[in-house]
Short mmCIF file of N, CA and C in Angstrom, two decimals:
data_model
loop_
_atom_site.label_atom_id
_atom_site.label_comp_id
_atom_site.label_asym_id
_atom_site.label_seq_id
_atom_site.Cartn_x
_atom_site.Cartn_y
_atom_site.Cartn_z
N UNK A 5 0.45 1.67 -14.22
CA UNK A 5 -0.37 0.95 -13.28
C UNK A 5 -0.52 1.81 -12.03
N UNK A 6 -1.93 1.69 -11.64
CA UNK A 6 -2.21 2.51 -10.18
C UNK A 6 -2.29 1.80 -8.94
N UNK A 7 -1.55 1.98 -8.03
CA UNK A 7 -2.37 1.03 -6.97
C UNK A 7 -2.99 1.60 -5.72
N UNK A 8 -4.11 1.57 -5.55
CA UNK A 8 -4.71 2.19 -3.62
C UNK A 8 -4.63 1.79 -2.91
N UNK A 9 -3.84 2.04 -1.49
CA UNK A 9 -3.86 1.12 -0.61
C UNK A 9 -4.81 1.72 0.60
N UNK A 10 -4.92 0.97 1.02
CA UNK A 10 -5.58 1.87 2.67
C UNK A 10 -5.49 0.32 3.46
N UNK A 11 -5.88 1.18 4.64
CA UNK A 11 -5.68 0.24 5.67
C UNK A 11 -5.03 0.93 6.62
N UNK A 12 -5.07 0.22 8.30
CA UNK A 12 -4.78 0.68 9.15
C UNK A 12 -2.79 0.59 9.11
N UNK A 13 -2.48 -0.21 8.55
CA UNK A 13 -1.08 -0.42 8.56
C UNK A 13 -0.24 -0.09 7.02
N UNK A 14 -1.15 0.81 6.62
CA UNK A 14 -0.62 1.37 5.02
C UNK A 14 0.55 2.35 5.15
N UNK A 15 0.23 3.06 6.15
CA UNK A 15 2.00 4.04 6.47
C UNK A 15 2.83 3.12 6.74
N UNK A 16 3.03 2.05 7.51
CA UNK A 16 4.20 1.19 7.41
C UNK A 16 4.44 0.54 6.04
N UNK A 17 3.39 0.47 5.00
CA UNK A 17 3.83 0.29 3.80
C UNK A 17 4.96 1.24 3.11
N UNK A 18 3.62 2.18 2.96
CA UNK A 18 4.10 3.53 2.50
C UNK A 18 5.85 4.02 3.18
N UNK A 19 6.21 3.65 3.97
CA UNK A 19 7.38 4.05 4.70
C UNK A 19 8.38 3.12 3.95
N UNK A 20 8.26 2.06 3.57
CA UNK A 20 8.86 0.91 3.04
C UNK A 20 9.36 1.60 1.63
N UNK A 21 8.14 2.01 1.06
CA UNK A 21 7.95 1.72 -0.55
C UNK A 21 8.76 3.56 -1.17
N UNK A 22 8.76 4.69 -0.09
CA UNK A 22 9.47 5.43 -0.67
C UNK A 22 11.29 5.19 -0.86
N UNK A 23 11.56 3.77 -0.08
CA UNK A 23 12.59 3.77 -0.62
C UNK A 23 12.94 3.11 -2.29
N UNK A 24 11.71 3.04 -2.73
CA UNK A 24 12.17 2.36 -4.10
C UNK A 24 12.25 3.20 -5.25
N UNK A 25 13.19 3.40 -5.69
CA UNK A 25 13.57 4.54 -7.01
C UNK A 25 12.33 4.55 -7.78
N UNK A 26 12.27 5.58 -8.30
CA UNK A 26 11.18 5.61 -9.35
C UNK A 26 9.41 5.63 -9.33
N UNK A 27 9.07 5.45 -7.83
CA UNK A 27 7.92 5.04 -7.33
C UNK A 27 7.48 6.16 -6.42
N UNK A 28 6.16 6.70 -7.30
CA UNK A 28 5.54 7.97 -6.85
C UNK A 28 4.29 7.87 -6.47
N UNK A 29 4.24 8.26 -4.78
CA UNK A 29 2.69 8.23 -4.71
C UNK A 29 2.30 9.32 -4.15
N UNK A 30 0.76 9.38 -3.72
CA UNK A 30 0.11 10.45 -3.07
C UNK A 30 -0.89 10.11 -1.88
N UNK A 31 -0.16 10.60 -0.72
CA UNK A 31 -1.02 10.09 0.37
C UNK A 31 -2.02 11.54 0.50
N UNK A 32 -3.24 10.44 1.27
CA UNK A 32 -4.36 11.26 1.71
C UNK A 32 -3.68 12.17 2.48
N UNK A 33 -5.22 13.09 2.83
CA UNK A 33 -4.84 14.09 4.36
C UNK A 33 -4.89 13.25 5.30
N UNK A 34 -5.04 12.11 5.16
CA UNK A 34 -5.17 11.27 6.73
C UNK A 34 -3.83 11.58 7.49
N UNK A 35 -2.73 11.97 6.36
CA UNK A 35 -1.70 11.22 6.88
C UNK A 35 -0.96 12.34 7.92
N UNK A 36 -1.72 13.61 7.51
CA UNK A 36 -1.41 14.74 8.24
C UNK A 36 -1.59 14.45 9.23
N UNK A 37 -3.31 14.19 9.91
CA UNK A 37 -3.84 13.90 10.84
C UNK A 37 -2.86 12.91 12.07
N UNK A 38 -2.28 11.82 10.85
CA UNK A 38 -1.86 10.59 12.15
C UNK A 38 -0.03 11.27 12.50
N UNK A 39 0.20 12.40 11.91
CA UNK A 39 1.57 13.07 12.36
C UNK A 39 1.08 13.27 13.74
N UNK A 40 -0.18 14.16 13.81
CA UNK A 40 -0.41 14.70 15.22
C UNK A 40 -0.53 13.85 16.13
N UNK A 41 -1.53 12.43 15.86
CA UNK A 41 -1.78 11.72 16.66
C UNK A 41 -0.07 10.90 16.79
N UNK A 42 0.89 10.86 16.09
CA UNK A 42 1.97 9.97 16.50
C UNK A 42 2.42 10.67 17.77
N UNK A 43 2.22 12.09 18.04
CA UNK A 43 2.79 12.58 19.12
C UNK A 43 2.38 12.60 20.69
N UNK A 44 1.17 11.34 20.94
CA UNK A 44 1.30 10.83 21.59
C UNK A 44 -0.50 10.34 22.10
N UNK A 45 -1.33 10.47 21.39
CA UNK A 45 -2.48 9.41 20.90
C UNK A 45 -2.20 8.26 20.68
N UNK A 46 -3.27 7.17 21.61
CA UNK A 46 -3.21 5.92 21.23
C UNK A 46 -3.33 5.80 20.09
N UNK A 47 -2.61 4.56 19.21
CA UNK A 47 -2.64 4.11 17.52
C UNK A 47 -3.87 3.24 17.33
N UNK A 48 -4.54 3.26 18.57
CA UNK A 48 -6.29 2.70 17.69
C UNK A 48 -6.80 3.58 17.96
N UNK A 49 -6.70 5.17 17.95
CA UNK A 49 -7.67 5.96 17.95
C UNK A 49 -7.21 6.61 16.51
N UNK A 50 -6.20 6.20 16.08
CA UNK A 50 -6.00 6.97 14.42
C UNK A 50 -6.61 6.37 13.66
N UNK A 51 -7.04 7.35 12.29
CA UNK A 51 -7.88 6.37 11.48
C UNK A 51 -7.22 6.18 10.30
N UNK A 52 -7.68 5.56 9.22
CA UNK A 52 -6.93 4.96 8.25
C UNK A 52 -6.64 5.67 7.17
N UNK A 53 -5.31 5.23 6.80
CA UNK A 53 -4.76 5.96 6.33
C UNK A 53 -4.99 5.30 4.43
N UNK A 54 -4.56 6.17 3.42
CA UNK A 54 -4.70 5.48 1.44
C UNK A 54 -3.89 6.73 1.37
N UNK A 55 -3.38 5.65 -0.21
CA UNK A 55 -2.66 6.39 -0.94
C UNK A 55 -2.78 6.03 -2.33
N UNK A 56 -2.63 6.59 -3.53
CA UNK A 56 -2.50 6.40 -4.55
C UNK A 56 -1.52 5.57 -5.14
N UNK A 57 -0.49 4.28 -5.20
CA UNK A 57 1.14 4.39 -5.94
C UNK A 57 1.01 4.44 -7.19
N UNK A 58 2.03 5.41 -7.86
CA UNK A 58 1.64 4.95 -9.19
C UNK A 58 3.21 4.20 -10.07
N UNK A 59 3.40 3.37 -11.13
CA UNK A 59 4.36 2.96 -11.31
C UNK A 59 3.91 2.84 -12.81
N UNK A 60 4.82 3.68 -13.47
CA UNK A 60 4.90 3.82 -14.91
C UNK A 60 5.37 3.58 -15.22
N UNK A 61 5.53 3.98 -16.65
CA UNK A 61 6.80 2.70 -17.80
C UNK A 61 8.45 3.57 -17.38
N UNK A 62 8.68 4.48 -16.92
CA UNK A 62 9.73 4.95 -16.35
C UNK A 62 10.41 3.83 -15.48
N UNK A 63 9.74 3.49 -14.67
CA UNK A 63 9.90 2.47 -13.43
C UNK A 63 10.40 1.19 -13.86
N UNK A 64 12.14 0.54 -13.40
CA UNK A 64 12.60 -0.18 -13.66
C UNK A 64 12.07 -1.28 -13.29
N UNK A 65 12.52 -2.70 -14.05
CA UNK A 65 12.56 -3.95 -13.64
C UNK A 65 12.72 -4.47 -12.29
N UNK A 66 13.57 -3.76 -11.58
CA UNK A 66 14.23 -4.15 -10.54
C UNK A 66 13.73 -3.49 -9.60
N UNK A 67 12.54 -2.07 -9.62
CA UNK A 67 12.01 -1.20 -8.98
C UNK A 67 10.77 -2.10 -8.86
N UNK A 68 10.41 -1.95 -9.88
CA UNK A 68 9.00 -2.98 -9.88
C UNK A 68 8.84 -4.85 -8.95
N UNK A 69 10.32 -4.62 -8.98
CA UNK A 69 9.95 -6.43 -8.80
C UNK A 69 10.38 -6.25 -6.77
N UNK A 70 10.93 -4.90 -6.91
CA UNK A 70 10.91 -4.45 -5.30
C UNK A 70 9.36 -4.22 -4.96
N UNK A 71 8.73 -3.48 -5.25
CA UNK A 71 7.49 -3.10 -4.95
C UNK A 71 6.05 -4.26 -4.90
N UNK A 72 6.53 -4.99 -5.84
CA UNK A 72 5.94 -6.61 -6.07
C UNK A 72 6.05 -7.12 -4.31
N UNK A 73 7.73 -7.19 -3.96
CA UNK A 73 7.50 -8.07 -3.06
C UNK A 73 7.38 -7.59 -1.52
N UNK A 74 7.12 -5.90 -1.49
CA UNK A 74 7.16 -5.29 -0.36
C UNK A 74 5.38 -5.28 -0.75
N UNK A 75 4.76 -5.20 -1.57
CA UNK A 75 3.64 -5.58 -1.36
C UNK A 75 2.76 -6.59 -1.05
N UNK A 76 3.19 -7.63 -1.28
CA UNK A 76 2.73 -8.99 -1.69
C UNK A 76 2.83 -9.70 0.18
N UNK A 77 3.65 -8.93 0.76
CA UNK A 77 4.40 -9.53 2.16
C UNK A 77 3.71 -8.77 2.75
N UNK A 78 3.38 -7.24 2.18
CA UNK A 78 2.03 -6.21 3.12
C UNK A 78 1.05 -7.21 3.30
N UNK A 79 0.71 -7.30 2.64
CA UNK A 79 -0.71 -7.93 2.24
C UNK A 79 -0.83 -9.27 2.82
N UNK A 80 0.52 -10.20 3.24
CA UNK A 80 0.38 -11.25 3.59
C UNK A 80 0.27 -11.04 5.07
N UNK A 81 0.75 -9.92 5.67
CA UNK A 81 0.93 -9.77 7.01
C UNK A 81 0.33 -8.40 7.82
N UNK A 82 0.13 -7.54 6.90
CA UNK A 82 -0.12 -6.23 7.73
C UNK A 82 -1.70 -6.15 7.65
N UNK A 83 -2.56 -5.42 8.30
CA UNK A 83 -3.34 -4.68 7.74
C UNK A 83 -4.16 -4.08 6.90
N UNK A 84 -4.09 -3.98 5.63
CA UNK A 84 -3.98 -3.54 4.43
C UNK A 84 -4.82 -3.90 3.22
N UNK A 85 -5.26 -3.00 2.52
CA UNK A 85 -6.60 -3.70 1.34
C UNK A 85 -5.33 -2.92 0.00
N UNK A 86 -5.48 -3.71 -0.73
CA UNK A 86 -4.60 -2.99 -2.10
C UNK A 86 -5.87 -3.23 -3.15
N UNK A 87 -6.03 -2.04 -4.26
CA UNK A 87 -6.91 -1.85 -5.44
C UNK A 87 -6.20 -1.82 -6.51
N UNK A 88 -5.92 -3.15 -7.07
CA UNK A 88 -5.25 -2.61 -8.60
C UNK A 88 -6.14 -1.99 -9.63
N UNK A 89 -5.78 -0.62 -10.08
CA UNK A 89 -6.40 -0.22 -11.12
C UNK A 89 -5.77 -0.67 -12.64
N UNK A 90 -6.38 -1.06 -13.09
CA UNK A 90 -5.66 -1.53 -15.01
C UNK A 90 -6.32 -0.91 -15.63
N UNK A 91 -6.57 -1.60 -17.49
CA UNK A 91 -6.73 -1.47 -18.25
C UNK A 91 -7.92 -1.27 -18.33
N UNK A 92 -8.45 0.46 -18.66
CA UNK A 92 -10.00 0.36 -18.74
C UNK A 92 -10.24 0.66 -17.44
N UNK A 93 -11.61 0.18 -16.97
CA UNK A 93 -12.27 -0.08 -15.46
C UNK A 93 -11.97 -0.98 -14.69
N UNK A 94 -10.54 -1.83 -15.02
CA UNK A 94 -10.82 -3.27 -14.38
C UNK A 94 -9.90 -2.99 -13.10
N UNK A 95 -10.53 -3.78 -11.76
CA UNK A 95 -10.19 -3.07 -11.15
C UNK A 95 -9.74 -4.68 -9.89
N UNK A 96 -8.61 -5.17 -9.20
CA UNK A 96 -8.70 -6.55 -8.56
C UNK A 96 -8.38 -5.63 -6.72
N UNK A 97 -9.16 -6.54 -6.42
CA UNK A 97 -8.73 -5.96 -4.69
C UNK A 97 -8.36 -6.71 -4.20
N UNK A 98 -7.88 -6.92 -2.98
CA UNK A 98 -7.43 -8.01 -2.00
C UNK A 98 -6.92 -7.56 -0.52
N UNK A 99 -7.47 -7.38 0.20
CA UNK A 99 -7.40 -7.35 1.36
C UNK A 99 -6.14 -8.11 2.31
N UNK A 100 -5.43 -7.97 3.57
CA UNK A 100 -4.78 -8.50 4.42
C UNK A 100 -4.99 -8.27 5.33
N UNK A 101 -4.41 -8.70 6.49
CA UNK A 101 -3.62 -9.62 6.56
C UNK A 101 -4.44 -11.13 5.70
N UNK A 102 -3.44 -11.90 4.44
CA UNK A 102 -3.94 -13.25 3.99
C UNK A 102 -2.86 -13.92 3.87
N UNK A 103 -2.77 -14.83 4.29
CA UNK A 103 -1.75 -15.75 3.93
C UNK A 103 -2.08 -17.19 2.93
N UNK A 104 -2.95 -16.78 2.50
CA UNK A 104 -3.73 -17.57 1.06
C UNK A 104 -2.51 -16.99 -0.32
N UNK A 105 -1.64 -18.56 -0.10
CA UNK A 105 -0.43 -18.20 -0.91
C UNK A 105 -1.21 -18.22 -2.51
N UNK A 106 -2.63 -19.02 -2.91
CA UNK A 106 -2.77 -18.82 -4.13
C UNK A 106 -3.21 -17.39 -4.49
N UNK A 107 -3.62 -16.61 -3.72
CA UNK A 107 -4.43 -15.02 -3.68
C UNK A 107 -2.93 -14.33 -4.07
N UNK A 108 -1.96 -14.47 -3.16
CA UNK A 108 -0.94 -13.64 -3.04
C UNK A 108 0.32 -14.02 -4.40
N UNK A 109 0.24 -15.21 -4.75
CA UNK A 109 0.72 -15.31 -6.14
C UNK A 109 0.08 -14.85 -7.33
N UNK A 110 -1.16 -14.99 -7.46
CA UNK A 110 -2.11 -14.13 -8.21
C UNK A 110 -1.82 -12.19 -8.44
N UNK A 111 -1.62 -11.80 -6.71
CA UNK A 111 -1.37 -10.41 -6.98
C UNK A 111 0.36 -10.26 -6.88
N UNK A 112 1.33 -11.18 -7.25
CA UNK A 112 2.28 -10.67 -7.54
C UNK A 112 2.11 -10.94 -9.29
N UNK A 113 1.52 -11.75 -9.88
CA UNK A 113 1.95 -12.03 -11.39
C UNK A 113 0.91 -10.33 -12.02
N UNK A 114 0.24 -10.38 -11.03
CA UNK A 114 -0.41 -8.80 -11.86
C UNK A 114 0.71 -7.41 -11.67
N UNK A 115 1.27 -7.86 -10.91
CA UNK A 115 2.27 -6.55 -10.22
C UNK A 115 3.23 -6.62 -10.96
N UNK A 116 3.73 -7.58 -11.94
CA UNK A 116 4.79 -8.00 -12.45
C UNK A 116 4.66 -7.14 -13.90
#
């Protein structure tokens, strides 16, 4: 499974989610860009940041069901658009900040 995130608050994802074993992603060049600007540019003049995650059949139960809920809480609160890529072309998006608990149960049973 692939997931894209972007959004203005996707590095605070991304910062979260390299602590979970097994879970490999690839950030844009944005992310170069907002190193420079962290060093002392206002944070609404940086622009947004994506990344690829990807989580394969390598990726444990217990990795996965971490990444489920550090996403699911992104999405309820930060910033953030997530693109699940699946099977084929099919492709579900969902945007945040939502606190539309039926949206956000929906994208944890796909994450699962």
């Amino acid at each position: 499974m692939i997931l894209y995130l972007s959004g203005r608050d996707t590095d605070d994802l991304l910062m979260v989610l390299e602590g979970v074993a097994g879970v490999v992603f690839k950030r844009s060049d944005e992310r170069k860009k907002r190193k420079y600007f962290e060093k002392g540019a206002r944070k609404d003049s940086m622009g947004e940041v994506s990344a690829k995650v990807f989580l394969g059949s390598g990726v444990g139960a217990k990795a996965r069901a971490a990444v489920r809920e550090i996403v699911v809480e992104g999405v309820r609160s930060k910033q953030v658009e997530v693109v699940i890529k699946g099977e084929g072309n099919a492709e579900i998006a969902l945007a945040g900040p939502n606190p539309d608990e039926g949206q956000l149960q929906a994208l944890a049973d796909l994450l699962m």
